[in-house]
XYZ file of C-alpha atoms in Angstrom:
594
model
C 26.843 16.646 -20.487
C 23.875 14.878 -18.907
C 20.775 14.739 -21.098
C 17.108 14.243 -20.290
C 16.310 10.580 -20.814
C 13.754 9.584 -23.459
C 10.900 7.497 -22.085
C 7.590 6.277 -23.498
C 5.678 7.297 -20.392
C 3.060 9.795 -19.231
C 3.625 11.346 -15.802
C 6.863 10.015 -14.204
C 5.012 9.745 -10.885
C 2.479 7.310 -12.408
C 4.799 4.826 -14.115
C 4.488 2.069 -11.502
C 0.696 2.152 -11.317
C 0.352 2.289 -15.108
C 2.796 -0.600 -15.518
C 0.672 -2.701 -13.164
C -2.504 -1.749 -15.029
C -0.954 -2.926 -18.293
C 0.345 -6.104 -16.711
C -3.017 -7.232 -15.332
C -4.736 -6.386 -18.614
C -2.185 -8.545 -20.437
C -2.302 -11.567 -18.144
C -5.765 -12.725 -16.998
C -4.278 -14.752 -14.147
C -3.261 -11.571 -12.334
C -5.135 -8.870 -10.455
C -4.117 -5.932 -8.306
C -5.453 -4.305 -5.179
C -7.315 -1.191 -6.170
C -8.500 1.832 -4.225
C -5.355 3.010 -2.455
C -2.944 5.043 -4.620
C 0.127 4.150 -2.565
C -0.640 0.411 -2.486
C 0.761 -1.323 -5.556
C 0.138 -5.041 -5.084
C -0.246 -7.674 -7.811
C -1.748 -11.004 -6.754
C -3.047 -14.238 -8.206
C -6.587 -13.887 -9.525
C -7.463 -17.421 -8.370
C -6.660 -16.848 -4.673
C -9.602 -15.904 -2.493
C -8.899 -13.761 0.507
C -8.505 -15.686 3.757
C -9.323 -19.095 2.283
C -6.090 -19.975 0.442
C -5.162 -23.478 1.597
C -1.435 -23.352 0.849
C 1.473 -21.252 2.070
C 1.368 -17.791 0.506
C 4.703 -16.661 -0.943
C 5.138 -12.881 -1.227
C 8.075 -10.883 -2.499
C 8.633 -7.397 -3.834
C 10.745 -4.294 -3.596
C 11.326 -1.117 -5.512
C 10.043 -0.920 -9.057
C 12.349 -0.539 -12.044
C 13.350 -4.228 -12.115
C 10.553 -5.429 -14.398
C 9.444 -8.097 -15.014
C 10.451 -8.666 -11.371
C 8.639 -8.915 -9.134
C 5.049 -8.777 -10.371
C 5.835 -10.854 -13.450
C 6.593 -13.844 -11.243
C 3.160 -13.983 -9.627
C 1.226 -17.118 -10.527
C 0.591 -20.742 -9.533
C 3.926 -22.357 -8.759
C 5.698 -19.092 -7.920
C 4.631 -15.985 -6.001
C 1.162 -15.552 -4.564
C 1.575 -11.770 -4.545
C 4.196 -9.117 -5.297
C 4.474 -5.694 -3.665
C 5.911 -2.780 -5.654
C 7.406 0.390 -4.262
C 8.165 3.480 -6.292
C 11.132 3.250 -8.675
C 14.122 1.922 -6.692
C 12.313 2.584 -3.376
C 11.210 -0.097 -0.943
C 7.418 -0.509 -0.734
C 5.805 0.979 2.385
C 4.675 -1.206 5.262
C 0.966 -0.639 4.535
C 1.352 -2.058 1.016
C 3.080 -5.176 2.321
C 0.390 -5.634 4.970
C -2.311 -5.270 2.320
C -0.709 -8.083 0.320
C -0.400 -10.331 3.366
C -4.029 -9.789 4.344
C -5.225 -10.335 0.771
C -3.690 -13.761 0.131
C -2.698 -15.405 3.413
C -4.781 -18.295 4.699
C -4.376 -20.680 7.633
C -1.136 -22.178 6.250
C 0.671 -18.866 6.731
C 2.917 -16.649 4.620
C 6.574 -16.557 3.579
C 8.162 -13.217 2.690
C 11.172 -13.381 0.340
C 13.178 -10.166 0.665
C 16.235 -8.911 -1.203
C 18.981 -7.749 1.139
C 18.580 -3.983 1.123
C 18.122 -2.029 4.350
C 14.794 -0.503 3.321
C 13.345 -3.827 2.216
C 14.472 -5.575 5.404
C 12.978 -2.851 7.606
C 9.665 -2.486 5.774
C 9.014 -6.193 5.223
C 10.220 -6.956 8.757
C 7.898 -4.413 10.336
C 5.006 -5.685 8.190
C 5.754 -9.254 9.293
C 5.691 -8.252 12.951
C 2.394 -6.413 12.503
C 0.907 -9.407 10.654
C 1.994 -11.721 13.469
C 0.220 -9.468 15.957
C -2.926 -9.882 13.833
C -2.700 -13.662 14.058
C -0.986 -14.544 10.771
C 1.749 -17.184 10.705
C 4.805 -15.521 9.157
C 8.348 -16.388 8.079
C 10.888 -14.258 6.194
C 13.927 -15.247 4.120
C 16.569 -12.665 3.133
C 18.407 -13.172 -0.177
C 21.888 -11.684 -0.559
C 23.453 -13.296 -3.630
C 25.897 -10.551 -4.676
C 29.403 -11.945 -5.257
C 31.040 -8.780 -6.602
C 32.114 -7.336 -3.285
C 34.664 -9.024 -1.014
C 33.670 -9.589 2.606
C 33.188 -8.088 5.105
C 30.289 -5.864 4.053
C 29.544 -4.292 7.448
C 25.901 -4.117 8.498
C 24.674 -3.804 4.903
C 25.803 -7.241 3.770
C 25.521 -8.696 0.267
C 22.936 -7.202 -2.075
C 19.989 -9.168 -3.388
C 20.217 -9.593 -7.177
C 18.808 -11.828 -9.918
C 19.403 -15.029 -7.945
C 16.323 -14.031 -5.949
C 14.216 -15.184 -8.924
C 15.453 -18.751 -8.508
C 14.611 -18.588 -4.801
C 11.087 -17.445 -5.782
C 10.732 -20.507 -7.992
C 11.964 -22.965 -5.386
C 9.732 -21.521 -2.657
C 6.713 -21.194 -4.926
C 6.943 -24.783 -6.098
C 7.376 -26.032 -2.530
C 4.303 -24.092 -1.424
C 2.315 -25.349 -4.417
C 3.216 -28.924 -3.409
C 1.387 -28.380 -0.118
C 4.376 -28.167 2.237
C 4.089 -26.452 5.622
C 5.311 -22.907 6.254
C 8.409 -24.159 8.068
C 9.248 -26.528 5.206
C 8.738 -23.891 2.505
C 10.879 -21.401 4.449
C 13.602 -24.020 4.898
C 13.763 -24.752 1.161
C 13.841 -21.031 0.337
C 16.603 -20.425 2.877
C 18.653 -23.295 1.484
C 18.244 -21.938 -2.058
C 19.352 -18.484 -0.898
C 22.530 -19.969 0.585
C 23.648 -21.760 -2.600
C 23.142 -18.982 -5.166
C 25.521 -16.251 -6.312
C 25.312 -13.397 -8.836
C 27.504 -10.701 -10.378
C 26.490 -7.954 -12.806
C 28.236 -6.017 -15.577
C 26.923 -2.780 -17.148
C 27.643 -0.975 -20.397
C 25.432 2.014 -19.588
C 23.822 3.791 -16.645
C 20.059 3.526 -16.262
C 17.798 6.573 -16.537
C 15.115 7.111 -13.908
C 11.746 8.320 -15.260
C 11.732 12.116 -15.536
C 15.430 12.473 -14.711
C 18.600 13.074 -16.700
C 20.931 10.315 -17.843
C 24.171 10.105 -15.889
C 27.398 10.471 -17.848
C 29.328 8.306 -15.387
C 30.442 5.808 -18.068
C 32.386 6.870 -21.142
C 31.740 5.425 -24.614
C 34.496 2.809 -24.257
C 33.943 1.936 -20.606
C 32.049 -0.730 -18.707
C 31.272 -1.198 -15.023
C 31.867 -4.375 -13.039
C 30.002 -5.511 -9.949
C 27.094 -3.094 -9.980
C 23.809 -3.423 -8.133
C 20.353 -3.119 -9.684
C 19.590 0.465 -8.628
C 21.969 2.363 -10.872
C 24.564 2.728 -8.111
C 28.240 2.616 -9.146
C 29.910 -0.781 -9.282
C 33.201 -2.068 -7.926
C 35.298 -0.831 -10.835
C 35.108 0.970 -14.178
C 37.259 -0.670 -16.866
C 37.802 -0.488 -20.591
C 35.191 -2.297 -22.690
C 36.026 -6.001 -23.098
C 34.706 -8.818 -25.268
C 31.888 -10.875 -23.797
C 34.127 -13.953 -23.489
C 36.544 -12.016 -21.258
C 33.644 -10.617 -19.242
C 32.115 -14.048 -18.657
C 35.477 -15.489 -17.593
C 35.941 -12.679 -15.065
C 32.419 -12.962 -13.646
C 32.576 -16.744 -13.220
C 35.971 -16.469 -11.553
C 34.564 -13.946 -9.087
C 31.418 -15.932 -8.271
C 33.331 -19.197 -7.810
C 36.303 -17.696 -5.957
C 37.628 -20.003 -3.274
C 38.982 -16.985 -1.369
C 35.565 -15.464 -0.688
C 33.787 -18.860 -0.641
C 30.451 -17.212 -1.293
C 29.156 -20.435 -2.837
C 29.611 -24.020 -1.597
C 30.441 -25.164 -5.150
C 33.605 -27.061 -6.061
C 34.772 -29.297 -8.878
C 32.368 -32.192 -9.355
C 29.277 -30.265 -8.247
C 26.174 -29.607 -10.319
C 24.751 -26.142 -10.934
C 22.057 -24.092 -12.615
C 23.030 -21.090 -14.741
C 20.981 -17.910 -15.187
C 22.079 -15.265 -17.710
C 19.949 -12.188 -17.052
C 19.566 -9.017 -19.087
C 19.517 -5.705 -17.204
C 16.911 -4.021 -19.388
C 18.447 -2.890 -22.671
C 20.494 -5.927 -23.647
C 19.470 -7.767 -26.851
C 18.752 -11.479 -26.509
C 21.545 -12.029 -29.035
C 24.125 -10.743 -26.554
C 22.668 -12.765 -23.693
C 22.841 -15.935 -25.775
C 26.465 -15.184 -26.703
C 27.245 -14.930 -22.998
C 25.425 -18.213 -22.277
C 27.342 -19.888 -25.112
C 30.593 -18.998 -23.315
C 29.458 -19.626 -19.742
C 28.293 -23.233 -20.130
C 31.534 -24.768 -21.490
C 33.579 -22.531 -19.171
C 31.786 -24.004 -16.159
C 32.097 -27.549 -17.448
C 35.669 -27.567 -18.793
C 37.476 -25.050 -16.574
C 35.676 -25.542 -13.262
C 34.471 -29.150 -13.610
C 30.868 -28.177 -12.821
C 28.018 -29.997 -14.547
C 25.362 -27.549 -15.788
C 21.893 -29.021 -15.198
C 19.755 -26.105 -16.429
C 20.326 -22.837 -18.315
C 17.895 -19.920 -18.074
C 18.593 -16.997 -20.384
C 16.418 -13.896 -20.629
C 15.433 -10.596 -19.079
C 14.165 -11.399 -15.583
C 15.443 -8.751 -13.142
C 16.414 -5.438 -14.698
C 17.663 -2.006 -13.790
C 15.245 0.012 -15.953
C 16.970 0.602 -19.315
C 20.497 -0.417 -18.333
C 22.589 -2.181 -20.971
C 24.394 -5.111 -19.426
C 23.874 -8.508 -17.862
C 24.241 -10.492 -14.700
C 25.255 -14.112 -14.312
C 23.819 -16.276 -11.553
C 24.997 -19.722 -10.464
C 22.996 -21.931 -8.106
C 24.245 -25.231 -6.733
C 21.740 -27.871 -7.768
C 20.638 -31.301 -6.684
C 17.560 -33.441 -7.295
C 15.406 -31.520 -4.823
C 16.319 -28.120 -6.290
C 15.750 -29.333 -9.855
C 12.377 -30.753 -8.850
C 11.280 -27.272 -7.719
C 12.746 -25.497 -10.743
C 11.092 -27.955 -13.148
C 7.689 -27.808 -11.460
C 4.984 -26.179 -13.603
C 4.133 -22.525 -13.120
C 1.866 -19.997 -14.814
C 3.880 -16.981 -13.690
C 4.064 -14.986 -16.949
C 7.729 -13.960 -16.750
C 9.201 -17.419 -16.006
C 8.020 -17.529 -18.908
C 4.941 -19.646 -19.585
C 1.664 -19.086 -21.401
C -1.439 -17.947 -19.554
C -4.806 -19.647 -19.919
C -8.301 -19.127 -18.613
C -11.135 -16.632 -18.744
C -10.314 -12.997 -18.069
C -11.614 -11.863 -14.651
C -11.936 -8.198 -13.725
C -8.489 -6.606 -13.669
C -9.144 -4.778 -10.399
C -10.970 -5.447 -7.204
C -10.936 -3.459 -3.960
C -9.588 -4.808 -0.696
C -10.332 -2.654 2.373
C -7.326 -1.555 4.370
C -7.961 -1.449 8.128
C -7.295 1.953 9.696
C -4.367 2.387 12.021
C -5.414 1.285 15.523
C -3.539 4.254 17.020
C -5.724 6.905 15.361
C -9.403 7.775 15.149
C -10.823 10.161 12.583
C -12.503 12.341 15.163
C -9.222 12.652 17.024
C -7.301 13.533 13.878
C -9.778 16.083 12.576
C -10.856 17.651 15.853
C -10.333 21.432 15.696
C -8.054 23.000 18.267
C -9.490 25.223 20.997
C -7.032 28.059 20.506
C -4.096 29.019 18.375
C -1.551 28.594 21.127
C 2.000 29.840 21.223
C 3.236 26.288 20.878
C 1.042 25.784 17.830
C 2.430 28.888 16.099
C 6.022 27.825 16.732
C 5.360 24.237 15.653
C 3.623 25.308 12.446
C 6.471 27.653 11.552
C 9.110 24.982 12.197
C 7.321 22.267 10.202
C 6.611 24.555 7.256
C 10.190 25.830 7.173
C 11.630 22.304 7.382
C 9.440 20.954 4.589
C 10.151 23.976 2.396
C 13.892 23.549 2.930
C 13.698 19.953 1.702
C 11.692 21.022 -1.354
C 14.358 23.614 -2.167
C 17.275 21.149 -2.000
C 15.580 18.366 -3.982
C 17.797 18.716 -7.063
C 21.021 18.923 -5.048
C 20.092 15.798 -3.090
C 19.353 13.907 -6.315
C 22.650 15.060 -7.819
C 24.673 13.859 -4.838
C 22.701 10.632 -4.651
C 23.246 9.914 -8.349
C 26.975 9.767 -7.585
C 26.849 7.705 -4.392
C 23.507 5.868 -4.510
C 20.516 5.414 -6.772
C 19.758 9.071 -7.543
C 16.363 9.474 -5.905
C 17.082 10.842 -2.407
C 15.825 14.313 -3.320
C 12.726 12.977 -5.037
C 11.900 10.729 -2.084
C 12.403 13.489 0.484
C 10.433 15.929 -1.710
C 7.524 13.492 -1.770
C 7.517 13.393 2.023
C 7.879 17.174 2.408
C 5.003 18.037 0.077
C 2.749 15.466 1.771
C 3.594 16.915 5.194
C 2.625 20.417 4.048
C -0.655 19.072 2.702
C -1.499 16.918 5.744
C -0.585 19.729 8.128
C -3.621 21.672 6.861
C -6.150 18.972 7.689
C -4.726 16.118 9.809
C -2.256 17.293 12.394
C -3.392 18.180 15.957
C -1.111 21.210 16.104
C -1.885 22.015 19.749
C -0.524 18.559 20.595
C 3.191 18.484 19.769
C 3.601 14.765 20.409
C 0.523 13.894 18.356
C 1.732 16.074 15.506
C 5.126 14.352 15.427
C 3.348 10.989 15.394
C 1.188 12.090 12.445
C 4.249 13.340 10.561
C 5.668 9.831 10.907
C 2.426 8.377 9.519
C 2.591 10.752 6.547
C 6.189 9.826 5.804
C 5.469 6.114 6.114
C 2.549 6.443 3.689
C 4.282 8.321 0.884
C 8.049 7.965 1.067
C 8.859 4.265 1.127
C 12.441 3.038 0.936
C 14.979 3.131 3.748
C 14.626 6.840 4.443
C 10.856 6.549 4.834
C 10.966 3.790 7.433
C 13.866 5.406 9.340
C 12.102 8.766 9.551
C 8.951 6.977 10.714
C 11.015 5.282 13.445
C 12.498 8.670 14.360
C 9.037 10.200 14.725
C 7.646 7.245 16.678
C 10.516 7.446 19.180
C 10.015 11.196 19.579
C 6.285 10.659 20.112
C 6.937 8.074 22.823
C 9.238 10.532 24.571
C 6.906 13.540 24.312
C 3.426 12.064 24.721
C 3.197 12.628 28.483
C 3.538 16.421 28.149
C 0.852 18.837 27.008
C 3.241 21.798 26.698
C 6.709 20.604 25.735
C 9.776 22.290 27.231
C 13.135 22.751 25.526
C 14.688 20.012 27.671
C 11.911 17.608 26.695
C 12.517 18.373 23.004
C 16.204 17.589 23.585
C 15.302 14.289 25.270
C 12.995 13.423 22.350
C 15.751 14.107 19.817
C 18.152 11.943 21.810
C 15.575 9.114 21.939
C 14.950 9.422 18.198
C 18.629 9.221 17.343
C 19.002 6.149 19.571
C 16.027 4.415 17.920
C 17.266 5.061 14.377
C 20.705 3.776 15.360
C 19.214 0.677 17.000
C 16.987 -0.409 14.118
C 19.028 0.926 11.205
C 22.329 -0.343 12.590
C 24.312 2.848 11.915
C 26.063 5.219 14.322
C 28.398 8.207 14.117
C 30.864 7.963 11.241
C 28.797 5.538 9.149
C 27.978 8.230 6.564
C 24.238 8.473 7.181
C 21.746 11.067 8.380
C 22.875 10.272 11.931
C 26.126 12.110 11.215
C 24.011 15.274 11.199
C 21.582 14.375 13.983
C 24.023 12.911 16.531
C 26.140 16.088 16.864
C 22.954 18.193 16.840
C 21.558 16.192 19.749
C 24.818 16.344 21.690
C 25.233 20.114 21.281
C 21.594 20.795 22.167
C 21.939 18.800 25.384
C 25.248 20.445 26.300
C 24.010 23.996 25.691
C 20.811 23.501 27.664
C 22.638 21.885 30.572
C 25.051 24.847 30.570
C 22.069 27.189 30.991
C 22.004 28.689 27.481
C 18.898 30.312 26.117
C 16.912 27.486 24.420
C 16.689 29.297 21.085
C 20.431 29.971 21.073
C 21.033 26.315 21.960
C 18.740 25.164 19.131
C 20.508 27.344 16.549
C 23.925 26.172 17.793
C 22.821 22.548 17.489
C 21.647 23.213 13.920
C 25.115 24.497 13.069
C 26.525 21.278 14.497
C 24.136 19.328 12.253
C 25.358 21.211 9.179
C 28.993 20.663 10.126
C 28.317 16.984 10.722
C 26.682 16.615 7.322
C 29.600 18.331 5.609
C 32.046 16.027 7.418
C 30.566 13.020 5.582
C 32.598 14.078 2.540
C 35.632 12.520 4.216
C 33.879 9.385 5.500
C 33.891 5.853 4.133
C 30.339 4.523 4.018
C 29.527 1.689 6.434
C 25.765 1.520 5.855
C 23.281 1.834 2.983
C 23.944 1.578 -0.735
C 26.983 3.871 -0.534
C 28.785 1.076 1.361
C 28.982 -0.824 -1.934
C 30.859 2.010 -3.633
C 34.648 2.412 -3.759
C 35.910 5.062 -1.261
C 37.569 7.174 -3.971
C 34.172 7.643 -5.659
C 32.726 9.010 -2.411
C 35.492 11.544 -1.766
C 34.291 15.179 -1.698
C 30.623 14.158 -2.089
C 28.491 14.573 1.050
C 25.989 11.959 2.153
C 22.591 13.048 0.753
C 20.698 11.738 3.774
C 22.882 13.718 6.174
C 22.566 16.864 4.060
C 18.773 16.485 3.997
C 18.635 16.081 7.788
C 20.850 19.123 8.279
C 18.700 21.184 5.896
C 15.368 20.566 7.649
C 16.888 20.783 11.109
C 18.558 24.139 10.441
C 15.402 25.498 8.795
C 13.394 24.548 11.881
C 15.899 26.226 14.204
C 15.886 29.484 12.239
C 12.097 29.453 12.043
C 11.844 29.129 15.826
C 14.390 31.909 16.268
C 12.486 34.220 13.924
C 9.151 33.377 15.511
C 10.320 34.138 19.020
C 12.522 37.116 18.047
C 15.119 35.940 20.494
C 12.708 35.701 23.443
C 12.937 32.963 26.037
C 11.029 29.722 25.225
């Protein structure tokens, strides 16, 4: 039976902000951007905006991995770290705020763990920053060695080896190297590092129940850092056996994930996942070092043991191996004041917070957003009913989405979608130009981008932006134009997210919905009847994901037998809001022609 997890927290929704507040109060060398609730950025207190004369190095991702990433901000490592909500990629606006706050004429390097949401959000932020005149580079770290290739479009996950890449890049930047040189050293480090994790327990998200996936005598091999299931569940083994297995996997000559052979030198990192005593980590290190030297003929230059990149309160560890040479060791040995490396912090305590203004979106003006409509048109009534019904449907399925996602992902799909739905209902009252269908869809995308974060947030924003581009030329939108907009949205999500039909994503609901809507309208069906029929196709498509093997997202890391009979949460969410919208339109029009 799953039990409510015990946490020393206040409101589960405030844990990330309150963690950052405690961090900057503890370490006087750190500050955070204040004034925007969704922007959670920690930066060096000694870097003045716009005048920093070295390459800025920024990383980040979902929270829950503390002390990563904010704990590695400081001279010699990161210039800033961007935090999303727990296990959710930070939104684009947060990343842009960090870039603007610390980047000077030398430019900025983004170091990103290989997760779809992180790649999309950091990538979009980099493109926007380039358009503003900033020099930008981005390095993706995928150091997971637990899963055999190929990994489809998802690729290898970014794990604790990312910390070593932070150190190499940060030291190179601190030495005064150019952006191209810093990026080259970071990329090289990312290509010679490998990691594998082992868990004894499942982590508990703030405010949620603890999964009972692992029995009392079981352990999980090859897990990620978001609570998702690993490669295999096995009987509990001694730490010596575990270390032997992990090293064998990382150094496998079949996968050749690392260019390390007998006679090479390496750095070893033994990392705790959140609830592992230092005693157990040291026991693992005690086995790993002679195993590398005597069995594999690898000289161990440095050993780092501690809790650096966690998965909340998970019991377990990960082992990272990085091929080393004189240049890598020079960067790893360079001094740093990043508190979690760890080193001591010195200096006078500056104010913990200071505000940095965030430029408004160039596509919107306040008077345009808040301008009252001239009349409550028919289109407005239908649009309001559809949006309200869709958001309410997502709110109602929150718990089911979380339950499915806890079995095939990181357990927060319902919470993330709920956050977007409630914000849409709130913004609809005061922001949306409801007489302008295209403008309203564009504003919905802005709302989602602001509050949701993660992969789903950026993909839904892309969906809305594509629909807006398709609809913006029409004042009163016809059924055929809605169908064209849906088709354009599906194509955009597929293009940028990399998925298509059968990949076990939300597109498995939206693709059949789009196809049926087009077919019915072309056949001359009543638009409302066509819309309802397409919603049934969306529901059927979502249900069909129970029999699919995942080819995208975090589910692609999970064994197929663990996915059987469990629908994709993203597809079920899409089907829920789409069907609710269709029924709302049908009820509003009472079967009349649209």
